[in-house]
mmCIF file with all atom_site columns, C-alpha atoms in Angstrom:
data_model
loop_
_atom_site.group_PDB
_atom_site.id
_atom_site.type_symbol
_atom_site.label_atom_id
_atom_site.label_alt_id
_atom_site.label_comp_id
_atom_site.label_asym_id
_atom_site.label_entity_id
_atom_site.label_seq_id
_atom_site.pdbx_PDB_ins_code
_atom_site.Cartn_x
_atom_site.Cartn_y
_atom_site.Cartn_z
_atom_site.occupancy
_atom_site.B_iso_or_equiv
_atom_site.pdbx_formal_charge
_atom_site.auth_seq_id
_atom_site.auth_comp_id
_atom_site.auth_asym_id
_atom_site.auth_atom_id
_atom_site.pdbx_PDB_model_num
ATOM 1   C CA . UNK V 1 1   ? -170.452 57.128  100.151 1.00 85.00 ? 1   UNK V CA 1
ATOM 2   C CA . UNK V 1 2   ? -171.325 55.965  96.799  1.00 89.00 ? 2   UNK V CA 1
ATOM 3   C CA . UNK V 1 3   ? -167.000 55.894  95.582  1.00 90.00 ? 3   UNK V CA 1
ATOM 4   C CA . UNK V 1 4   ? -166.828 53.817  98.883  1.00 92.00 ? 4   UNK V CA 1
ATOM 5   C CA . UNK V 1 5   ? -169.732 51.419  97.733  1.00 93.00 ? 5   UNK V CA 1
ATOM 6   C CA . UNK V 1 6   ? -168.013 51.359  94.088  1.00 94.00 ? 6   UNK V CA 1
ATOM 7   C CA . UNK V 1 7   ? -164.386 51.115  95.801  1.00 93.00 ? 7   UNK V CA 1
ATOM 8   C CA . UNK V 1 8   ? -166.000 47.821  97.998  1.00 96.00 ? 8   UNK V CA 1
ATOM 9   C CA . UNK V 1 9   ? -168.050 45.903  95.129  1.00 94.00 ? 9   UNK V CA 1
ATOM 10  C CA . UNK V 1 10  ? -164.283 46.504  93.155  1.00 95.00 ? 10  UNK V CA 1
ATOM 11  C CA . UNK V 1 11  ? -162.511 44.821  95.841  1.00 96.00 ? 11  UNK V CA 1
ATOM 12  C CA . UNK V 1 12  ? -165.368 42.275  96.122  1.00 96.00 ? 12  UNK V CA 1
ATOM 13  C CA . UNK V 1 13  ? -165.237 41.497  92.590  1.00 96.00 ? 13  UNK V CA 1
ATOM 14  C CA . UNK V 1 14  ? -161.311 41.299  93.244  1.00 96.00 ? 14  UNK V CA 1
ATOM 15  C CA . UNK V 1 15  ? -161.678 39.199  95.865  1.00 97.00 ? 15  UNK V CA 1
ATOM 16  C CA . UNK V 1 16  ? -163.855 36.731  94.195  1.00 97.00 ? 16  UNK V CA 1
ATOM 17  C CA . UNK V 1 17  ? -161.637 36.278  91.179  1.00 97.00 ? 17  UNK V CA 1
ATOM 18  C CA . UNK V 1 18  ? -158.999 35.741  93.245  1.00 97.00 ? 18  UNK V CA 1
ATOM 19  C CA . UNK V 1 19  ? -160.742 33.256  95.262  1.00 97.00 ? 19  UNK V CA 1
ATOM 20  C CA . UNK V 1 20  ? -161.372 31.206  91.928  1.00 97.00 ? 20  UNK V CA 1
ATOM 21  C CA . UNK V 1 21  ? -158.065 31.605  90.311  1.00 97.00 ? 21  UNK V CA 1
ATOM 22  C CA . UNK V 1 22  ? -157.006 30.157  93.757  1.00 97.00 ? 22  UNK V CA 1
ATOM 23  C CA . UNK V 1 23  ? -160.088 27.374  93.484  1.00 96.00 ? 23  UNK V CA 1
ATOM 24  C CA . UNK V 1 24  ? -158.554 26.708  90.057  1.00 97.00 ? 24  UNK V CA 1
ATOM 25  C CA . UNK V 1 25  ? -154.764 26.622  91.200  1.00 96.00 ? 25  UNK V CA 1
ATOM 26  C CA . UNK V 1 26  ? -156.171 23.919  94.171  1.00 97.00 ? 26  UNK V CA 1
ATOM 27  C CA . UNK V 1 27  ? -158.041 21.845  91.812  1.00 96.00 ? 27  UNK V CA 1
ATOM 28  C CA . UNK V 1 28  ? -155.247 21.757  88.934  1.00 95.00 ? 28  UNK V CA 1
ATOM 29  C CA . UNK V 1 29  ? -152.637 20.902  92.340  1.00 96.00 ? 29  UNK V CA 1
ATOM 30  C CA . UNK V 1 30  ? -154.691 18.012  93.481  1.00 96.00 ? 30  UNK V CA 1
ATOM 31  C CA . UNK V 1 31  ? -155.159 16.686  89.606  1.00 95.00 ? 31  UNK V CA 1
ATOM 32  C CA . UNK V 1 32  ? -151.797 16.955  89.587  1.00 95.00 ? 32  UNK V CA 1
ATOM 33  C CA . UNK V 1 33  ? -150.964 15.012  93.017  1.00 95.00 ? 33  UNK V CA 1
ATOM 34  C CA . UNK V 1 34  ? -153.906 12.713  91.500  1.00 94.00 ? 34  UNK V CA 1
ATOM 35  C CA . UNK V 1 35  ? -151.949 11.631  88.945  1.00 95.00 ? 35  UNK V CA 1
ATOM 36  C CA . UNK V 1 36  ? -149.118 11.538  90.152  1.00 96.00 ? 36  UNK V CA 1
ATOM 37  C CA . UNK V 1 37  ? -149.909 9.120   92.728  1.00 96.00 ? 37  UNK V CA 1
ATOM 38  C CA . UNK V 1 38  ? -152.101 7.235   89.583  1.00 95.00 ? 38  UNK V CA 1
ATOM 39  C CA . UNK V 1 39  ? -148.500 7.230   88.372  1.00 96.00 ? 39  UNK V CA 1
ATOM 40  C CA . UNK V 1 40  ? -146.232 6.263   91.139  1.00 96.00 ? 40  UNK V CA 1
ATOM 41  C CA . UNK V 1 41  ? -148.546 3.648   92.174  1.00 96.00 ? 41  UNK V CA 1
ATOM 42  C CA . UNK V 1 42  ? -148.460 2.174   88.601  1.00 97.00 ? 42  UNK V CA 1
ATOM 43  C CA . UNK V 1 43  ? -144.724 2.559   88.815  1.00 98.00 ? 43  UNK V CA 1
ATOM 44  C CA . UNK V 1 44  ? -144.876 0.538   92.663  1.00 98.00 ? 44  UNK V CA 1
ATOM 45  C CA . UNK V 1 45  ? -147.091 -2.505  90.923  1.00 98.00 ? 45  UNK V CA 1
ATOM 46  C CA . UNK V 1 46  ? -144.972 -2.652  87.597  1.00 98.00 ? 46  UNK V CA 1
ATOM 47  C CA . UNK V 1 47  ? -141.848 -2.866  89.778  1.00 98.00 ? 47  UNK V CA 1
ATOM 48  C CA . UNK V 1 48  ? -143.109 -5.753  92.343  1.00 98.00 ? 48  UNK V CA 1
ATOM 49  C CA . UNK V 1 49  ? -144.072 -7.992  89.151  1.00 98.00 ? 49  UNK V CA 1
ATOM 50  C CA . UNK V 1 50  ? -141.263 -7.746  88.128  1.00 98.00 ? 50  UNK V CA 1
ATOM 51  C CA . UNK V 1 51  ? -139.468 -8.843  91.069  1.00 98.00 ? 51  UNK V CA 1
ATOM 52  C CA . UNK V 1 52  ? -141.953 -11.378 91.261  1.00 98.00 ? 52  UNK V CA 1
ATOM 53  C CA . UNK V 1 53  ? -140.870 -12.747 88.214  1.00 98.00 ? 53  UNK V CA 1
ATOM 54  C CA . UNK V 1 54  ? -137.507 -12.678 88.781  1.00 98.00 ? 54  UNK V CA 1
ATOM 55  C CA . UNK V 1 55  ? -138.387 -14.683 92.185  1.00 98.00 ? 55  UNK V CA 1
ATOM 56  C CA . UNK V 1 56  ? -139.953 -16.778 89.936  1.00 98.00 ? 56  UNK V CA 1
ATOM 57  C CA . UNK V 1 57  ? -136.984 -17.462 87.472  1.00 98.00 ? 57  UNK V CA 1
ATOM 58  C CA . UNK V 1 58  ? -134.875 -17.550 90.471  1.00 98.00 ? 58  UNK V CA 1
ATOM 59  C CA . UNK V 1 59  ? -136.938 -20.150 92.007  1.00 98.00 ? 59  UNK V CA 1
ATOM 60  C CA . UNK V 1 60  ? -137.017 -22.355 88.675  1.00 98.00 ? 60  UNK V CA 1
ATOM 61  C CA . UNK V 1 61  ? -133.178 -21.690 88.487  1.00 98.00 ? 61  UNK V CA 1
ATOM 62  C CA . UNK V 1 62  ? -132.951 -22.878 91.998  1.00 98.00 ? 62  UNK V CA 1
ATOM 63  C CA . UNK V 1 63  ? -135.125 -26.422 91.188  1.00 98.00 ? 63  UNK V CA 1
ATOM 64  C CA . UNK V 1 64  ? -133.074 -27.019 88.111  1.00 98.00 ? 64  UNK V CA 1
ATOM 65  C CA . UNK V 1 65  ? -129.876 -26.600 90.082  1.00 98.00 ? 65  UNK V CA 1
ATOM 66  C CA . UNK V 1 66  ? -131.107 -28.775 93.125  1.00 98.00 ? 66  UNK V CA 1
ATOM 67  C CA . UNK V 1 67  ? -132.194 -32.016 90.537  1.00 98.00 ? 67  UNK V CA 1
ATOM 68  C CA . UNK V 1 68  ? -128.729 -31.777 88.758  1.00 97.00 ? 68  UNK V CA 1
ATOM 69  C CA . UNK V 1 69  ? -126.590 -31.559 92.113  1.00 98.00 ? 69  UNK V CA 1
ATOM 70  C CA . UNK V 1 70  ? -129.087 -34.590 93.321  1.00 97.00 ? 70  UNK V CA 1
ATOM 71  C CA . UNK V 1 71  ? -128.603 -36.321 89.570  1.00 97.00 ? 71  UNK V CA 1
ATOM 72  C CA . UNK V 1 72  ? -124.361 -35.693 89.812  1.00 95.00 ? 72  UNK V CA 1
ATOM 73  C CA . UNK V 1 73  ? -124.757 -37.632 93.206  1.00 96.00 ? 73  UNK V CA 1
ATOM 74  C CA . UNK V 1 74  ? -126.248 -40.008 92.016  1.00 95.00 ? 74  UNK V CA 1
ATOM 75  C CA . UNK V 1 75  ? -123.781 -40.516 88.620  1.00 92.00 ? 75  UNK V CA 1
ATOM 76  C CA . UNK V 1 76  ? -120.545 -40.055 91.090  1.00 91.00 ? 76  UNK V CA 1
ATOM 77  C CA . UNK V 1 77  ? -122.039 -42.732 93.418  1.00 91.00 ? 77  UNK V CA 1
ATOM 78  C CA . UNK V 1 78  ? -122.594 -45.133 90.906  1.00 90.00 ? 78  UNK V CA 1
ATOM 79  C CA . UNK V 1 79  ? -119.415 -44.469 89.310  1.00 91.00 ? 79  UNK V CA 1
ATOM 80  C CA . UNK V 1 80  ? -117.891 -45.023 92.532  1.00 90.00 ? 80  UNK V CA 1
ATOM 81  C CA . UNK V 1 81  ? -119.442 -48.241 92.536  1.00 89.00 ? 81  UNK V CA 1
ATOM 82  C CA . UNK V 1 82  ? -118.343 -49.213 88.899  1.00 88.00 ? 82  UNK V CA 1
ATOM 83  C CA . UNK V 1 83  ? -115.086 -48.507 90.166  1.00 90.00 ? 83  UNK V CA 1
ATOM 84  C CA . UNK V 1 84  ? -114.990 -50.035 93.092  1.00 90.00 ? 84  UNK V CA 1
ATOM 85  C CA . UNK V 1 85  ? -116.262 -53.542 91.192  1.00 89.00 ? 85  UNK V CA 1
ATOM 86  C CA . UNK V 1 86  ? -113.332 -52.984 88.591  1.00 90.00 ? 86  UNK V CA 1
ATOM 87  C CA . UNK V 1 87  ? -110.773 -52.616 90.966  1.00 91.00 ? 87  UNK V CA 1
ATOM 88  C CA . UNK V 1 88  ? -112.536 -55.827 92.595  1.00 88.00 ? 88  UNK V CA 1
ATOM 89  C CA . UNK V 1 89  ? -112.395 -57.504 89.312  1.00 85.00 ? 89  UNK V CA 1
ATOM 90  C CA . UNK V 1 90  ? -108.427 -56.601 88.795  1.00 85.00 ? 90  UNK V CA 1
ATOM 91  C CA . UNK V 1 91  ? -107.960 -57.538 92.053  1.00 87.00 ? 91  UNK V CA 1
ATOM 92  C CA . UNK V 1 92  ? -109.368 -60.901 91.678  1.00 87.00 ? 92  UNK V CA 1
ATOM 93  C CA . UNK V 1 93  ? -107.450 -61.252 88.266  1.00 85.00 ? 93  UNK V CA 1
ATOM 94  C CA . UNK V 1 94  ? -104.418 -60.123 89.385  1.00 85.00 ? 94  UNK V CA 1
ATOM 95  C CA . UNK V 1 95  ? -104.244 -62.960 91.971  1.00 85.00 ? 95  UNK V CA 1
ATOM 96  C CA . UNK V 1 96  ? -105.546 -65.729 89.142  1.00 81.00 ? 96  UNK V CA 1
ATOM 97  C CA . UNK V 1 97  ? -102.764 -64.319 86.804  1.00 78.00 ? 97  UNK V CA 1
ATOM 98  C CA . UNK V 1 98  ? -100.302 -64.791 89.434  1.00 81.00 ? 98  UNK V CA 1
ATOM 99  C CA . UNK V 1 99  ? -101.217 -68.009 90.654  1.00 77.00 ? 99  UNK V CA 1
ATOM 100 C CA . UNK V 1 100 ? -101.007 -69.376 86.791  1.00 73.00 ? 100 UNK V CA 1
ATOM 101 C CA . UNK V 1 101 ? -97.714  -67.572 86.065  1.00 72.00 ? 101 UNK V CA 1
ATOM 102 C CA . UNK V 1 102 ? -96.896  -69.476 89.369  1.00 74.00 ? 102 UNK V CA 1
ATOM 103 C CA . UNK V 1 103 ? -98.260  -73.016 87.586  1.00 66.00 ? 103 UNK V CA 1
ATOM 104 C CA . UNK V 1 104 ? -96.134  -72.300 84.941  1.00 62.00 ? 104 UNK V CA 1
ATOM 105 C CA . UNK V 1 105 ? -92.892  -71.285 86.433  1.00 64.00 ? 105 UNK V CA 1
ATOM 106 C CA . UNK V 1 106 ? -93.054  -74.533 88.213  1.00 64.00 ? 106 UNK V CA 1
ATOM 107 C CA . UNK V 1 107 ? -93.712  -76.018 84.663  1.00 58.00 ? 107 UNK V CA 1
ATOM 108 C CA . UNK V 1 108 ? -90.433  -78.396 83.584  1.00 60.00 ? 108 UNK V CA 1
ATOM 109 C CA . UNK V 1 109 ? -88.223  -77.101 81.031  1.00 57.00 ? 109 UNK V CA 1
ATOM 110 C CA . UNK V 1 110 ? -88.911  -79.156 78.551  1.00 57.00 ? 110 UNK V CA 1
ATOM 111 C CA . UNK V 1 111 ? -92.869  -78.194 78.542  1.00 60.00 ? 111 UNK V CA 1
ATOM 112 C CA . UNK V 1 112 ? -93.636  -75.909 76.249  1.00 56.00 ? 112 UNK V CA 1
ATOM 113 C CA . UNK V 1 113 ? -94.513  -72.478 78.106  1.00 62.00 ? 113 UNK V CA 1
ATOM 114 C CA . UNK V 1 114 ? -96.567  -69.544 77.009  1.00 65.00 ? 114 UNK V CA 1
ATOM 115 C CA . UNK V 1 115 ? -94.276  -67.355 75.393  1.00 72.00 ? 115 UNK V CA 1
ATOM 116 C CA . UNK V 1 116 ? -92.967  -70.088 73.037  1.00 70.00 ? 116 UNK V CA 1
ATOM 117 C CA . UNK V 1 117 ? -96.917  -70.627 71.665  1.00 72.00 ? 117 UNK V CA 1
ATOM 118 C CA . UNK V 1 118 ? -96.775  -66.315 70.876  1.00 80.00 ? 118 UNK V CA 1
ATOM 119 C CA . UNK V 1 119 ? -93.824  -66.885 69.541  1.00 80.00 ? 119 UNK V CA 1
ATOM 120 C CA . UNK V 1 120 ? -94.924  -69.904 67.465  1.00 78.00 ? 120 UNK V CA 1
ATOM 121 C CA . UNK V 1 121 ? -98.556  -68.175 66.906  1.00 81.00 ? 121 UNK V CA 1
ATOM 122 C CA . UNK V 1 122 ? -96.804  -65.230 65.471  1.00 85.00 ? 122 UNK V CA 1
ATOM 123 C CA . UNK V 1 123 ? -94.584  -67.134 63.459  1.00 85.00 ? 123 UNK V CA 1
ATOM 124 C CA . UNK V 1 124 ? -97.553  -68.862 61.610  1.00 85.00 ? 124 UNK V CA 1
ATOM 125 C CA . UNK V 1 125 ? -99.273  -65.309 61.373  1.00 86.00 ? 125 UNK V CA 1
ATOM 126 C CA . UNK V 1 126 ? -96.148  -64.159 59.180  1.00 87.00 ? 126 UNK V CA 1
ATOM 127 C CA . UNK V 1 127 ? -95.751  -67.431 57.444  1.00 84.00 ? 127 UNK V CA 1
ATOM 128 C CA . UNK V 1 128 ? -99.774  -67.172 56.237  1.00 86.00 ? 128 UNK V CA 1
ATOM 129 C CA . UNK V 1 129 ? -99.286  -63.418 55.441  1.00 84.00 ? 129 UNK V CA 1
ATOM 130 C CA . UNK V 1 130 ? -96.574  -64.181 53.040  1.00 84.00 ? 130 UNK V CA 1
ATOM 131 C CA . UNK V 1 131 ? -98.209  -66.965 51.448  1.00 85.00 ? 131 UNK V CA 1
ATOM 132 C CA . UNK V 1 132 ? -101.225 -64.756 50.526  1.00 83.00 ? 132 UNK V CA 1
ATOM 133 C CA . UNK V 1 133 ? -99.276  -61.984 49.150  1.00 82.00 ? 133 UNK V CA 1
ATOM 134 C CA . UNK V 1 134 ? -97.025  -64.395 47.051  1.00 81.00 ? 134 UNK V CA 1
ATOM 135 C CA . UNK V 1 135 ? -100.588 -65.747 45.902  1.00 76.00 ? 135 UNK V CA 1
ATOM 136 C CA . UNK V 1 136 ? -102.017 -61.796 45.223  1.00 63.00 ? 136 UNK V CA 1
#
């Protein structure tokens, strides 16, 4: 009787350090899944800024690249209109040059025309050059 009562307060004792190394093992398990979620969910919010600020960058990147495709418009249509007025002004030009080279091909020969007054202008030109060297 009394080995029986020694043999059950062994296995009691046995049983109650086992239930606290297992009370230990549960507590260091859900310290462990503690942090680990403390972790991973540090992990989740570090992660979503940053995406956030790439949005953001993305976003600015996006603005910039809308106001210079809206600014290039706006420089190719008012190039378009500087050339379209030149090509207006050559036109017009091109008609007043032909209607004097018209004036003076109906000019008599013995009227001086245009290309004798180069001719003569250049002439001078020379003339004056060599005159001021001769003097230097």
């Amino acid at each position: 009787n009394i080995e029986l009562k020694v043999e059950v307060e062994s296995l009691k004792r046995e049983l109650q350090d086992k239930k606290q190394h297992l009370d230990k093992t549960w507590a260091d398990v859900e310290n462990l899944n503690s942090q680990n979620e403390a972790e991973l969910r540090r992990q989740f919010e570090e992660r979503q800024q940053e995406t956030e600020h790439v949005y953001e960058l993305l976003e600015n990147k996006i603005q910039l690249l809308q106001e210079e495709s809206r600014l290039a418009k706006n420089e190719a249509a008012r190039m378009a209109a500087l050339v379209e007025a030149e090509k207006e002004c050559n036109l017009e030009l091109s008609e007043k040059l032909k209607g004097v080279t018209k004036n003076w091909e109906d000019v008599p020969g013995d009227q001086v025309k245009p290309d004798q007054y180069t001719e003569a202008l250049a002439q001078r030109d020379k003339r004056i050059e060599e005159l001021n060297q001769s003097l230097a």
